[in-house]
Coordinates of C-alpha atoms and ligand atoms in Angstrom, one line a residue:
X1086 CA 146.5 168.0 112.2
X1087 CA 143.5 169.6 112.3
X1088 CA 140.1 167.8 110.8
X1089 CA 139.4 168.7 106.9
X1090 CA 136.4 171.0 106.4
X1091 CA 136.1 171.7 102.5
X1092 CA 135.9 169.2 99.9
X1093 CA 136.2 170.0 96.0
X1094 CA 134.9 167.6 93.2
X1095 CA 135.8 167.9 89.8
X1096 CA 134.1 165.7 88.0
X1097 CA 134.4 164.1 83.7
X1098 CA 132.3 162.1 82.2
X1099 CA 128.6 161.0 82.1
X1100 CA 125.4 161.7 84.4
X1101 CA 126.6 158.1 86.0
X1102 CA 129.6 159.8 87.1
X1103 CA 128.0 163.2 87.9
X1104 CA 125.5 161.0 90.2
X1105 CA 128.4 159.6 91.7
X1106 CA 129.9 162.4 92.4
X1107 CA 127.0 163.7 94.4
X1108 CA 126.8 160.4 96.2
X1109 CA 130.5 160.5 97.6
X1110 CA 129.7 164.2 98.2
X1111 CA 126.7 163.1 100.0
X1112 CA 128.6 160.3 102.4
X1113 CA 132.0 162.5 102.8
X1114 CA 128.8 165.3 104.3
X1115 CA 127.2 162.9 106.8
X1116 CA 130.7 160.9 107.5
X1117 CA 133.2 163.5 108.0
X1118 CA 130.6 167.1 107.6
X1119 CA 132.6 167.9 105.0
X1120 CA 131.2 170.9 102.9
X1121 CA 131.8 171.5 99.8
X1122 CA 133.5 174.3 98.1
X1123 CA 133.8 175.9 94.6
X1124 CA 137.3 175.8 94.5
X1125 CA 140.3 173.6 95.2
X1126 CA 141.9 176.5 96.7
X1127 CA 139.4 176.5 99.5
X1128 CA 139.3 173.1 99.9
X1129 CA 141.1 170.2 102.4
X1130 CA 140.3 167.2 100.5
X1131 CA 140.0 167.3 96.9
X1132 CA 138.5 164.6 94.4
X1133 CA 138.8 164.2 90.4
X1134 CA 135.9 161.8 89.4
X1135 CA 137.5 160.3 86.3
X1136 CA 136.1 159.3 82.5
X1137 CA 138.3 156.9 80.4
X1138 CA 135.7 156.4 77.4
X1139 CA 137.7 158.6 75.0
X1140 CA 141.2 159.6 75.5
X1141 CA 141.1 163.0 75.7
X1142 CA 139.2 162.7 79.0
X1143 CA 141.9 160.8 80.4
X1144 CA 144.5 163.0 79.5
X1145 CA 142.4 166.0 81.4
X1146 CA 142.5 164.1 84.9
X1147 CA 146.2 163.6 84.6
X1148 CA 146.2 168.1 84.0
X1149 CA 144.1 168.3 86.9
X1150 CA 146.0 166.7 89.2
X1151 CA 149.5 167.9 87.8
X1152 CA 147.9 171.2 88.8
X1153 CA 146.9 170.3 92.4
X1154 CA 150.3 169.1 92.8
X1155 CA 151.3 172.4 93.3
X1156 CA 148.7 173.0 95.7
X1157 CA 149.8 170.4 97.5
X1158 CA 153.2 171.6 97.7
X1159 CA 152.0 174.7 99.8
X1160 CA 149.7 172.3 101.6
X1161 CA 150.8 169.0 102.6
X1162 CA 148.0 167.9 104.6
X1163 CA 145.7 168.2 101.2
X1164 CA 144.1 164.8 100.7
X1165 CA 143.9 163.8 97.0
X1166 CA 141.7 161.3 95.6
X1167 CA 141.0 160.3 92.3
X1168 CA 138.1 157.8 91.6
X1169 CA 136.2 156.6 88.3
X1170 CA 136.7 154.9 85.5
X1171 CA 140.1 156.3 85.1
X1172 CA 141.5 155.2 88.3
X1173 CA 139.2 151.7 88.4
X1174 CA 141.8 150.5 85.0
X1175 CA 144.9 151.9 86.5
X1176 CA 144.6 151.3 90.0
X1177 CA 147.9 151.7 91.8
X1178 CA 149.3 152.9 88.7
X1179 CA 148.2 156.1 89.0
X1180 CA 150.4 157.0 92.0
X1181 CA 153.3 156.1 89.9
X1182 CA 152.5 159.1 87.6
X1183 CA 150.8 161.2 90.3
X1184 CA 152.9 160.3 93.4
X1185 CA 151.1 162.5 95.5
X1186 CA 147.8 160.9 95.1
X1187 CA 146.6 159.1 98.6
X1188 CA 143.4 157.9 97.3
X1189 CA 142.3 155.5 94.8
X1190 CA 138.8 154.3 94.4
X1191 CA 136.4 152.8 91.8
X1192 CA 133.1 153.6 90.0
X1193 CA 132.0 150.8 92.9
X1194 CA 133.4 151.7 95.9
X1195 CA 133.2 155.1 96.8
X1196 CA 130.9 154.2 99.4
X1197 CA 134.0 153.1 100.8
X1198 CA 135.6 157.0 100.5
X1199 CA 135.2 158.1 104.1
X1200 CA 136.9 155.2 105.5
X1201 CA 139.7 155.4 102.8
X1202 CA 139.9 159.5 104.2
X1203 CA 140.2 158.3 108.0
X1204 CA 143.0 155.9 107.1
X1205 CA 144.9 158.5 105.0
X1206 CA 144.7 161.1 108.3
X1207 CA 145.0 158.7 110.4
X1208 CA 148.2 156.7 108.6
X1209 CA 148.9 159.1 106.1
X1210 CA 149.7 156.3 104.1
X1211 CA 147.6 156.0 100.1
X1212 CA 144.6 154.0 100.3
X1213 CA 143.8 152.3 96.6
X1214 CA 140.6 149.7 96.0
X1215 CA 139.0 149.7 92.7
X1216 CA 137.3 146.3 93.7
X1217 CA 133.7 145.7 92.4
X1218 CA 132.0 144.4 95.4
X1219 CA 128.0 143.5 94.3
X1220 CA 125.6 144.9 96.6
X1221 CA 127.2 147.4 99.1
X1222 CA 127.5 150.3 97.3
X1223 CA 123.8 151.3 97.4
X1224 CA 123.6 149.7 100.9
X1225 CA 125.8 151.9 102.2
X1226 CA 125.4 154.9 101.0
X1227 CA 123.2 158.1 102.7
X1228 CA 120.2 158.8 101.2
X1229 CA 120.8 161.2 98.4
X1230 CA 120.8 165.3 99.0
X1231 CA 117.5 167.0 97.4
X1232 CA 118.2 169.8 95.1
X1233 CA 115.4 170.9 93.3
X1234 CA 112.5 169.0 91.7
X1235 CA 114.5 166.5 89.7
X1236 CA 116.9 163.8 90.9
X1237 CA 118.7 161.1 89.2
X1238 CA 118.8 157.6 90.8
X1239 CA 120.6 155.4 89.7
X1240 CA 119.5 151.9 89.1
X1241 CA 121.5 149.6 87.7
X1242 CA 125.9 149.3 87.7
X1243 CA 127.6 148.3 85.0
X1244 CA 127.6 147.2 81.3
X1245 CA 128.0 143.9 80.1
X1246 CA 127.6 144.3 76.5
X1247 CA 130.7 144.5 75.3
X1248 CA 130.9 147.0 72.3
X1249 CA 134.4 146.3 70.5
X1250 CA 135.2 150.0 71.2
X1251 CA 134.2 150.5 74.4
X1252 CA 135.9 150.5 78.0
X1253 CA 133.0 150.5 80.1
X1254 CA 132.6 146.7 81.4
X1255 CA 135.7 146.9 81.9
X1256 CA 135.8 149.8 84.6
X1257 CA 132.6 149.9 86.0
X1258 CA 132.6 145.5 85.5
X1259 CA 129.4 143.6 84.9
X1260 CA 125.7 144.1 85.2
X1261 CA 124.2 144.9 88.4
X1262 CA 120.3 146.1 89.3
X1263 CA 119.9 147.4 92.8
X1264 CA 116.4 145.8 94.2
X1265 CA 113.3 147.0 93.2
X1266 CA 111.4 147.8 96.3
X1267 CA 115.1 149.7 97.5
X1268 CA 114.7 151.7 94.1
X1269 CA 111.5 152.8 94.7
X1270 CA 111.8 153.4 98.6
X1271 CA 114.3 155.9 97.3
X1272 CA 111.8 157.6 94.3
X1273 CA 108.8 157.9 97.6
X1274 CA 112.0 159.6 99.8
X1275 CA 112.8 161.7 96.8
X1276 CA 108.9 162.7 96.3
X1277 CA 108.1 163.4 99.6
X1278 CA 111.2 165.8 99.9
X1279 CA 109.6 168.0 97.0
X1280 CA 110.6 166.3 93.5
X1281 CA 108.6 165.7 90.6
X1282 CA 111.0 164.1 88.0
X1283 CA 113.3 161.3 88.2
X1284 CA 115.9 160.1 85.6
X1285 CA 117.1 156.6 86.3
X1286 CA 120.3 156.0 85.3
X1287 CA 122.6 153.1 84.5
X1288 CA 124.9 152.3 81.8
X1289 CA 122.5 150.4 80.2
X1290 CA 119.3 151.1 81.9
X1291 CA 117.0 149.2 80.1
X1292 CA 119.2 146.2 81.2
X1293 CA 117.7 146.5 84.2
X1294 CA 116.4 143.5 86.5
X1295 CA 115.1 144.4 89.9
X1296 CA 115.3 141.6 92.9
X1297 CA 111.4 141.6 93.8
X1298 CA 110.8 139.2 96.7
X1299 CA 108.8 136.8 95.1
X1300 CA 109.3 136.1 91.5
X1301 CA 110.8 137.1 88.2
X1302 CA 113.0 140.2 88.7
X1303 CA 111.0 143.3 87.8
X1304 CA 111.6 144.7 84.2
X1305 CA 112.4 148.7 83.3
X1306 CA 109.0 148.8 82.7
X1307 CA 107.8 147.8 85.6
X1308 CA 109.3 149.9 87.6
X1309 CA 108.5 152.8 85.2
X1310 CA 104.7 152.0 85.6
X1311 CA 105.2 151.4 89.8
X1312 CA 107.4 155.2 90.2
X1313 CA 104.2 156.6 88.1
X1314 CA 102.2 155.5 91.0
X1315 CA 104.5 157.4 93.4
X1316 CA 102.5 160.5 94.9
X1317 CA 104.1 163.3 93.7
X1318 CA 105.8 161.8 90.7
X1319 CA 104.9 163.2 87.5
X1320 CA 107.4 162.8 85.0
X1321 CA 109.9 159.8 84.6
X1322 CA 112.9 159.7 82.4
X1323 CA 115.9 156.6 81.9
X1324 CA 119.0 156.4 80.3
X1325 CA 120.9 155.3 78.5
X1326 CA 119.4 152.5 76.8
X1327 CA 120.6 150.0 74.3
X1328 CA 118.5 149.6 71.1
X1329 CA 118.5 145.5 71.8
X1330 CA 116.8 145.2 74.6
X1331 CA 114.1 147.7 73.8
X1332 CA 111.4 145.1 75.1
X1333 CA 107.7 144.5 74.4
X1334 CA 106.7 146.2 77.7
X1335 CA 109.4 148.8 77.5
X1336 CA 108.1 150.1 74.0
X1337 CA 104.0 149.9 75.7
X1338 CA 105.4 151.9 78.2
X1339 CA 104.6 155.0 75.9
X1340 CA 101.4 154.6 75.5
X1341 CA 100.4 153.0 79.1
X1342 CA 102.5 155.4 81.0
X1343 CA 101.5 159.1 80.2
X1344 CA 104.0 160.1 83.2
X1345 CA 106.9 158.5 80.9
X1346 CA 108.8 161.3 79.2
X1347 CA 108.1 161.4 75.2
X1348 CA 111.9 161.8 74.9
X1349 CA 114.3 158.9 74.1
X1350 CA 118.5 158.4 74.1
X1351 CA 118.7 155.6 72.1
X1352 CA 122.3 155.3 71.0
X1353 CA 122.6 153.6 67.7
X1354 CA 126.5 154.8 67.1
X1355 CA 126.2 154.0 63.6
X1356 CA 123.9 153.9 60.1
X1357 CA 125.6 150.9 58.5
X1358 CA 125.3 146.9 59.9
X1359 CA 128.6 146.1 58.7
X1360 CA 130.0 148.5 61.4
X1361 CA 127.8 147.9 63.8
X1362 CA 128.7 144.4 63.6
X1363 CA 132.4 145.6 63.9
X1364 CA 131.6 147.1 67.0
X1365 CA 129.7 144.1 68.3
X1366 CA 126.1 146.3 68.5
X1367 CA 123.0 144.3 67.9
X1368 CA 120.8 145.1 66.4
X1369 CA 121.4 145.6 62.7
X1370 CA 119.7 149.5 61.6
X1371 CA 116.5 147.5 60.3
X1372 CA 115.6 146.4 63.7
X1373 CA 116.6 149.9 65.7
X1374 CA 114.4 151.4 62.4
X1375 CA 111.4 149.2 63.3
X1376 CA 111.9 150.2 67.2
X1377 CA 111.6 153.7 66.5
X1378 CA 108.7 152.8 64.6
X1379 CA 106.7 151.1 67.0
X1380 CA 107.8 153.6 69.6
X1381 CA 106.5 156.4 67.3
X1382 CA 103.2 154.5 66.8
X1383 CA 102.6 153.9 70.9
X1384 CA 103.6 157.6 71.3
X1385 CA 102.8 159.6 68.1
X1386 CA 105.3 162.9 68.2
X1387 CA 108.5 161.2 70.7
X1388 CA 111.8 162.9 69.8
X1389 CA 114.8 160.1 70.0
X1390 CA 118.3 160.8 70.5
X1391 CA 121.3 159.0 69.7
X1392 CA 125.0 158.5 69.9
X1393 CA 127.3 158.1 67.0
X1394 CA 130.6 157.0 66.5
X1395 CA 132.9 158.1 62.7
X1396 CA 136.0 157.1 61.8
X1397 CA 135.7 153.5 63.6
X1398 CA 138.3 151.6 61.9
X1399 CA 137.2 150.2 58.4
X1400 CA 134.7 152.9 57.8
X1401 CA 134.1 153.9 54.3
X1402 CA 132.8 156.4 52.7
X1403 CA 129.7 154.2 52.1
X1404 CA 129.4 153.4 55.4
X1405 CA 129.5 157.1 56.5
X1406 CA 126.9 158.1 54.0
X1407 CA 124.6 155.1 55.7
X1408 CA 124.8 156.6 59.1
X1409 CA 124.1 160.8 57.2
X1410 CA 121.0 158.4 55.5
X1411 CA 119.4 156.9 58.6
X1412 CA 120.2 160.5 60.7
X1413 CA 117.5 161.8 57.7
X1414 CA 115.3 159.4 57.8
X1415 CA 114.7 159.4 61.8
X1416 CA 114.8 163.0 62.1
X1417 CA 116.7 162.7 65.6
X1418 CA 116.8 165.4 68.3
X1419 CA 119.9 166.8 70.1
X1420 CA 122.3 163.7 69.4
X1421 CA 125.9 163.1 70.5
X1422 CA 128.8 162.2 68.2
X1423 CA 132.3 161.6 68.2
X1424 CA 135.6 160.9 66.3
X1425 CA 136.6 157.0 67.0
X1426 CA 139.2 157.1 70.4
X1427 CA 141.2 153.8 70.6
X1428 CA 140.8 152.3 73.7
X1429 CA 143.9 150.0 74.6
X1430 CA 142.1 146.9 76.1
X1431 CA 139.1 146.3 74.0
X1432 CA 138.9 144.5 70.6
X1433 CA 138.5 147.6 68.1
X1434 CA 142.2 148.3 69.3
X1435 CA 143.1 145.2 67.6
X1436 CA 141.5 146.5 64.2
X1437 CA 143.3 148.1 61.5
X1438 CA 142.5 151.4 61.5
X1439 CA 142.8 153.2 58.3
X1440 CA 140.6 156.4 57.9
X1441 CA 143.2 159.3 58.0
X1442 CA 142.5 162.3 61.3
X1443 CA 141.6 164.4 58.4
X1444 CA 139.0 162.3 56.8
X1445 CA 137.6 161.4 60.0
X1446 CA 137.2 165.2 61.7
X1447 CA 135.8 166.1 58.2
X1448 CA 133.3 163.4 58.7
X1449 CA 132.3 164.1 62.6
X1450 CA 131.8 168.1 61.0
X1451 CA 129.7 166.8 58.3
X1452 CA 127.7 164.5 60.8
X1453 CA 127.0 167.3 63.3
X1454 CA 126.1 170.1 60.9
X1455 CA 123.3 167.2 60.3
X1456 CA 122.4 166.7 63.5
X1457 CA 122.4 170.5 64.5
X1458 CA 120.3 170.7 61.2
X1459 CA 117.4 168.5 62.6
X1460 CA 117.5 169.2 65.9
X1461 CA 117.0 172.8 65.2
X1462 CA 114.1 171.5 62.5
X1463 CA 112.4 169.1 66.0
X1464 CA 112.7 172.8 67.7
X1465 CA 111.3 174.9 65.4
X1466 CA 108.4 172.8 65.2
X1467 CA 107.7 173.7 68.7
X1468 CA 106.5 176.7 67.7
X1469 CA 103.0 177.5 68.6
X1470 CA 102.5 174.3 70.4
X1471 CA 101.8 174.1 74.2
X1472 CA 104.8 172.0 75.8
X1473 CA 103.9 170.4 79.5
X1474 CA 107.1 172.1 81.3
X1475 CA 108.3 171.1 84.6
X1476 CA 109.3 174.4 86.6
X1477 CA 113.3 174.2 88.1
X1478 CA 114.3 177.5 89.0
X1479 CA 114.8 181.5 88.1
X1480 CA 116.1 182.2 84.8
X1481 CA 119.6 182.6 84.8
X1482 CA 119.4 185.3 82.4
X1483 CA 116.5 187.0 83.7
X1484 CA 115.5 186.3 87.2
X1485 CA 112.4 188.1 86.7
X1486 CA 111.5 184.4 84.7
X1487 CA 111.4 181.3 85.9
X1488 CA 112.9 178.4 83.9
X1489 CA 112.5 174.9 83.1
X1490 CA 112.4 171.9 80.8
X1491 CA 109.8 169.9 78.0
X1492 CA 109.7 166.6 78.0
X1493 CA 112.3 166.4 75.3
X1494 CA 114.6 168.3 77.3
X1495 CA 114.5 171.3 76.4
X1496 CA 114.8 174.7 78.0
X1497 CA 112.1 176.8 78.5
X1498 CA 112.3 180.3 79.8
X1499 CA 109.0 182.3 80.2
X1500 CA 107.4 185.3 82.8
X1501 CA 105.8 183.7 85.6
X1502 CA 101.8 185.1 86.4
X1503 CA 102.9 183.5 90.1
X1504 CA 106.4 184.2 90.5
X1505 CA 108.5 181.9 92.3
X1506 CA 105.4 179.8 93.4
X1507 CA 105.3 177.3 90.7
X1508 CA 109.0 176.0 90.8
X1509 CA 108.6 172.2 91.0
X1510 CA 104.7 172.2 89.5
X1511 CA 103.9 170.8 86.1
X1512 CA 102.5 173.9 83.8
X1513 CA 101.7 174.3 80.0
X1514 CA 103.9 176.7 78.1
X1515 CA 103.2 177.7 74.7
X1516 CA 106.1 178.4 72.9
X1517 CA 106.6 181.6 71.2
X1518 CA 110.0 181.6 69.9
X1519 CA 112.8 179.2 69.1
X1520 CA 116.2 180.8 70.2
X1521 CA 119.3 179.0 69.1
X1522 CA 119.5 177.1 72.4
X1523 CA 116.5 177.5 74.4
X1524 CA 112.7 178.4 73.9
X1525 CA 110.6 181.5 75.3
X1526 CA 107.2 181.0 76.2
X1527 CA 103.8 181.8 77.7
X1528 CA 102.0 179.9 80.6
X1529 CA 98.5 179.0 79.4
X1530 CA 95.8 177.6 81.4
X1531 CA 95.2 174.0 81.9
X1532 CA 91.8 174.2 80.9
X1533 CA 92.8 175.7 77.4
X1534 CA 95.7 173.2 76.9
X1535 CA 93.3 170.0 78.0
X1536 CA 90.6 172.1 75.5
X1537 CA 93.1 171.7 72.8
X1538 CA 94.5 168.4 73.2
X1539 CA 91.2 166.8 72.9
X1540 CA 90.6 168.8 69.6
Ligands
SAM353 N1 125.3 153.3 77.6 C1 126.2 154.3 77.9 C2 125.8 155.8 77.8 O1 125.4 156.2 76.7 O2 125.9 156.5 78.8 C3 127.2 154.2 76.9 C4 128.4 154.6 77.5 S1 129.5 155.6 76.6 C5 130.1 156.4 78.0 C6 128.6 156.9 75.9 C7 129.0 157.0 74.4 O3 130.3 157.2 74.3 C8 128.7 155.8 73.6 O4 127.3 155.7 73.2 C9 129.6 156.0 72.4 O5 128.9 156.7 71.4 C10 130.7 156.8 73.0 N2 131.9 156.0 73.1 C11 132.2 154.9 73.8 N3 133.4 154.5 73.6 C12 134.0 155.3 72.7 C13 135.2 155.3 72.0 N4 136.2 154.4 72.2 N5 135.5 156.3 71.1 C14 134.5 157.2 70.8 N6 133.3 157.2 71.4 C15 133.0 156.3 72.3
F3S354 FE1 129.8 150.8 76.3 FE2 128.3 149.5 74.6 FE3 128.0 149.2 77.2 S1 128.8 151.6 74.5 S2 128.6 151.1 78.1 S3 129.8 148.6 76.0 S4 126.4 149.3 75.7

């Protein structure tokens, strides 16, 4: 048989599982040279990276596959894989409803892909191990591919908090931080191969506890305030956190760190404290209010994101209007909401749930025409002001422009006075006009930024 060439990736889900994605790209690359391609047609060994959070994801991996079943009719020498949350709860299960799966592998061991791949050619017999094994996954992975000026790394695995609704200890398993000196080797790599912004990632980042060699573990913070110090780095982002362990350090961060994004996801799923108790999601709203306060009074003008769940069982209309009440009185930025999925397996699934589809679509509309409201109200307010934008690339729309993002995210296209020269520097942009989903803008002068930020 001869040696697979192409691989395809489709991946659902969250940045965790888009990072992973990259990373298995990245090993199946240096292991087996695989490149990849843009579609499954083209490809020798193809991969679904899974998300079982809601159920509608699921169902999509199970579509995918049914349709590279076909493929693979054509093709028998077609390696399938499917990894992720998704295949870390069923396991071997999933071959009985995809038989012609041969790979199987979790959120935690797809460092373990390109062995999987030379047992498949070599045996052609299916390879499955969702397994959470600790330490290897980082250890043995390649260093991550460099494309562009931002990267993610990720720095913790795992979730052990527990939300009543939520299936993610259960796939990706416990809390995990990868070492602190490992992290940061990786954040000097990324630097000195051209980036200028990392996100680090983890299902609850802020979770985080770095192995130092002597000593407490290092906090969030602290490694924050150490990737600040990296040559090179100049902006820092995390996520996603979880509003109870926003720590003393972690909130000073805003003011100590100017290098730390003013931008924070900060999922509070819900506006009333007898759901969040529900859903097993300390802290109660008067404690995430008083966060956002002292977070707003460290850095005056940071725009914070959330999630939100409706229709979680036993919410009534009072409850509903708590969560519309505390979305006014933050003000959040771009947020993320959804209807209530049951999760077979956690302990919501146990809960009576009585709020009819209907009610509960009608209350995810309401929610988001409220969100959408103040987000567009955070943009428009960018107006006239002059937005430190880190350059990523050419417009799409215009490749006369170059394009790139604020420190709350947001897109920025504008004409460049040094054309593709500043992709990955730092400029200021003053923003001229608010477009539904991006902003247009001007690049000013340091001097006359610095000049007004000091008026
Ligand atoms: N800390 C993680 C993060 O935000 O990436 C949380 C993981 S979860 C993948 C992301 C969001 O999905 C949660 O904040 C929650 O709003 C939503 N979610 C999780 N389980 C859900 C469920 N059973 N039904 C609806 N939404 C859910
Ligand atoms: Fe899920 Fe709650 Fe953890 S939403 S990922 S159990 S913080």
């Amino acid at each position: 048989m001869n040696a697979p060439r192409k691989l395809y990736i489709r991946t659902f889900g969250c940045q965790m599982n888009e990072y992973d994605s990259a990373r298995t790209a990245d090993a199946l690359a240096h292991s087996h040279g695989l490149e990849i391609a843009e579609r499954p047609e083209e490809a020798d060994v193809l991969l679904v990276n899974t998300c079982s959070v809601r159920e509608k994801a699921q169902e999509k991996v199970f579509s995918e596959l049914g349709r590279w079943r076909a493929l693979k009719r054509n093709r028998p020498e077609l390696v399938i894989g499917v990894g992720g949350c998704v295949a870390s709860q069923e396991g071997d299960a999933i071959r009985t409803r995809a038989p012609h799966v041969d790979i199987v592998y979790g959120p935690r061991t797809l460092q373990r892909v390109p062995g999987m791949l030379d047992d498949v050619l070599r045996a052609r017999r299916p390879q499955v191990d969702v397994s959470f094994p600790e330490i290897e996954k980082f250890d043995r992975l390649p260093a991550p591919g460099v494309n562009g000026p931002t990267a993610f790394v990720s720095v913790m695995e795992g979730c052990s908090k527990y939300c009543s609704f939520c299936i993610v200890p259960y796939t990706r398993g416990e809390e995990f931080s990868r070492g602190f000196k490992d992290v940061l080797e990786e954040v000097r790599g990324l630097a000195r191969r051209g980036v200028r912004e990392v996100t680090f990632l983890g299902q609850n980042v802020n979770a985080y506890r770095g192995a130092v060699d002597e000593g407490r573990p290092a906090s969030l913070a602290r490694l924050v305030a150490a990737a600040a110090g990296v040559d090179g780095i100049g902006r820092i982002r995390y996520t996603t956190s979880h509003p109870s362990q926003m720590s003393r350090d972690l909130v000073d961060a805003y003011r100590e760190v100017p290098a730390l994004a003013g931008h924070l996801h900060l999922p509070v799923q819900s506006g009333s404290d007898r759901v969040l108790k529900l859903m097993n999601r300390p802290p109660r709203v008067d404690r995430y209010r008083a966060t956002v306060a002292r977070l707003r009074e460290r850095r005056p003008g940071i725009s914070i994101s959330s999630d939100f769940i409706v229709g979680f069982p036993g919410e009534t209309d009072t409850d509903f209007q708590a969560t519309l009440d505390l979305v006014d009185e933050i003000g959040f930025d771009t947020s993320f909401s959804f209807v209530y999925s049951r999760r077979p397996g956690t302990p919501a699934a146990e809960l009576p749930d009585c709020v009819p589809p209907a009610e509960k679509k009608a209350r995810l509309a309401e929610l988001q025409a409220r969100l959408a409201g103040h987000a567009a109200k955070v943009a428009a307010g960018m107006a006239g002001t002059v937005q430190k934008v880190l350059v990523e690339r050419p417009s799409k729309k215009d490749p006369a422009m170059l394009c790139g993002r604020t420190d709350n995210n947001r897109v920025v296209n504008f004409a460049s006075p040094a054309g593709d020269l500043l992709i990955g520097r730092f400029v200021n942009v003053r923003i001229d006009e608010v477009l539904p989903n991006s902003l247009r803008g001007t690049v000013v002068p340091k001097r006359l930024h610095e000049t007004r930020s000091r008026a």
